[in-house]
Structures are given as structure tokens and as C-alpha cells.
Amino acid sequence: MVETNPSSDIAPGSVTLHGTIIDSGGKIDEYGFIYWATGTAPEQRVTVARATYTGAFNKTITYLEPGIYYYKAYAQNTKGLAEGEVHSF
């Protein structure tokens, strides 16, 4: 189970995204964030790590164009993809 947490350090062109893996349910192949903006290219996937892990994680995204962005944390293993709720900044 993974949850999306509020973003921080919001500045022109950058933001830090936060998530938490509550229960790994076994081996995790990778975890990170999926983000997108209204009216832009398809969603982007940013991998934080490819390792089994439980706890908080974050990633700073840079070179963002001005606008409203949406994001969610994810964790993936051989059983499938778990995604947290959608947040925006």
C-alpha cells in the first residue's frame, strides 16, 4: 500500500514530492511518482529507487513549466501497480 503526501518546497520551476510506502507486501521492483499537468504531454514517471522499502520517500522535480500539476506516489512489483491518491500543486 502506498500513499501520496503533500508536496513541499514549491518554487518557480521545481517542487519536492512526498510519498509513503505503508506496507511493501513483499518485494517491490520500483517506487516513485507519476505526475502530469493539464494540457501538456502525457504523464511522466519518476522512479525514486528500485528496491524493497517501507517508509517515507521524496523526489525533487525541476524544469517545470508554470501551471497546475497533479501527482501520485506509486509502488510496483510482479503482482501489479499500487498508486496513492492524486494531489496537486
CSV table of C-alpha atoms in Angstrom, one decimal:
chain,number,residue,atom,x,y,z
A,1,MET,CA,0.0,0.0,0.0
A,2,VAL,CA,1.3,3.4,-0.9
A,3,GLU,CA,0.1,6.9,-0.1
A,4,THR,CA,0.7,10.3,-1.6
A,5,ASN,CA,1.7,13.1,0.8
A,6,PRO,CA,1.5,16.9,0.3
A,7,SER,CA,4.3,18.5,-1.8
A,8,SER,CA,6.8,21.0,-0.4
A,9,ASP,CA,9.5,23.4,-1.4
A,10,ILE,CA,7.2,24.7,-4.2
A,11,ALA,CA,9.2,27.3,-6.2
A,12,PRO,CA,9.1,28.6,-9.8
A,13,GLY,CA,10.1,25.5,-11.9
A,14,SER,CA,10.5,23.0,-9.1
A,15,VAL,CA,8.8,21.1,-6.3
A,16,THR,CA,9.5,18.2,-3.9
A,17,LEU,CA,7.0,15.4,-4.0
A,18,HIS,CA,6.4,13.1,-1.0
A,19,GLY,CA,5.0,9.6,-0.6
A,20,THR,CA,5.0,6.8,1.9
A,21,ILE,CA,5.0,3.0,1.4
A,22,ILE,CA,2.8,1.7,4.3
A,23,ASP,CA,3.2,-2.0,3.5
A,24,SER,CA,5.5,-3.4,0.9
A,25,GLY,CA,3.5,-6.6,0.6
A,26,GLY,CA,6.8,-8.4,-0.3
A,27,LYS,CA,9.4,-7.4,-2.8
A,28,ILE,CA,9.0,-4.0,-4.6
A,29,ASP,CA,10.5,-3.7,-8.0
A,30,GLU,CA,10.4,0.1,-8.0
A,31,TYR,CA,8.7,3.1,-6.5
A,32,GLY,CA,8.4,6.8,-7.2
A,33,PHE,CA,5.9,9.3,-8.6
A,34,ILE,CA,3.7,9.9,-11.6
A,35,TYR,CA,3.0,13.5,-12.4
A,36,TRP,CA,1.2,15.5,-15.2
A,37,ALA,CA,-0.1,18.9,-16.0
A,38,THR,CA,-3.4,19.9,-17.6
A,39,GLY,CA,-2.9,20.4,-21.4
A,40,THR,CA,0.7,19.0,-21.5
A,41,ALA,CA,2.4,15.9,-22.7
A,42,PRO,CA,1.3,12.5,-21.2
A,43,GLU,CA,2.1,11.8,-17.6
A,44,GLN,CA,5.7,11.4,-16.5
A,45,ARG,CA,7.0,8.6,-14.3
A,46,VAL,CA,9.9,9.4,-12.0
A,47,THR,CA,11.5,6.4,-10.2
A,48,VAL,CA,13.0,7.1,-6.8
A,49,ALA,CA,14.5,3.6,-6.3
A,50,ARG,CA,14.3,0.0,-7.4
A,51,ALA,CA,14.4,-1.8,-4.1
A,52,THR,CA,12.2,-3.2,-1.4
A,53,TYR,CA,11.4,-0.5,1.1
A,54,THR,CA,8.8,0.6,3.6
A,55,GLY,CA,8.6,4.2,4.8
A,56,ALA,CA,8.7,7.8,3.6
A,57,PHE,CA,10.3,8.8,0.3
A,58,ASN,CA,10.6,12.0,-1.8
A,59,LYS,CA,11.9,13.4,-5.1
A,60,THR,CA,12.6,16.9,-6.3
A,61,ILE,CA,11.3,17.6,-9.8
A,62,THR,CA,12.9,20.5,-11.7
A,63,TYR,CA,12.4,22.3,-15.0
A,64,LEU,CA,8.7,22.5,-14.7
A,65,GLU,CA,6.7,25.0,-16.8
A,66,PRO,CA,4.3,27.3,-15.0
A,67,GLY,CA,0.9,25.7,-14.4
A,68,ILE,CA,-1.1,23.3,-12.2
A,69,TYR,CA,0.4,19.9,-11.8
A,70,TYR,CA,-1.1,16.6,-10.4
A,71,TYR,CA,0.9,13.8,-8.9
A,72,LYS,CA,0.6,10.4,-7.1
A,73,ALA,CA,3.0,8.1,-5.5
A,74,TYR,CA,3.4,4.6,-6.8
A,75,ALA,CA,5.0,1.2,-6.0
A,76,GLN,CA,5.2,-1.7,-8.4
A,77,ASN,CA,6.1,-5.4,-8.1
A,78,THR,CA,5.3,-8.5,-10.0
A,79,LYS,CA,1.8,-8.5,-8.6
A,80,GLY,CA,1.0,-5.1,-10.2
A,81,LEU,CA,1.0,-1.4,-9.6
A,82,ALA,CA,-0.2,0.3,-6.4
A,83,GLU,CA,-1.0,4.1,-6.6
A,84,GLY,CA,-1.7,6.7,-4.0
A,85,GLU,CA,-4.4,9.3,-4.2
A,86,VAL,CA,-3.9,12.3,-6.5
A,87,HIS,CA,-2.6,15.6,-5.1
A,88,SER,CA,-1.9,18.9,-6.9
A,89,PHE,CA,0.4,21.9,-6.6
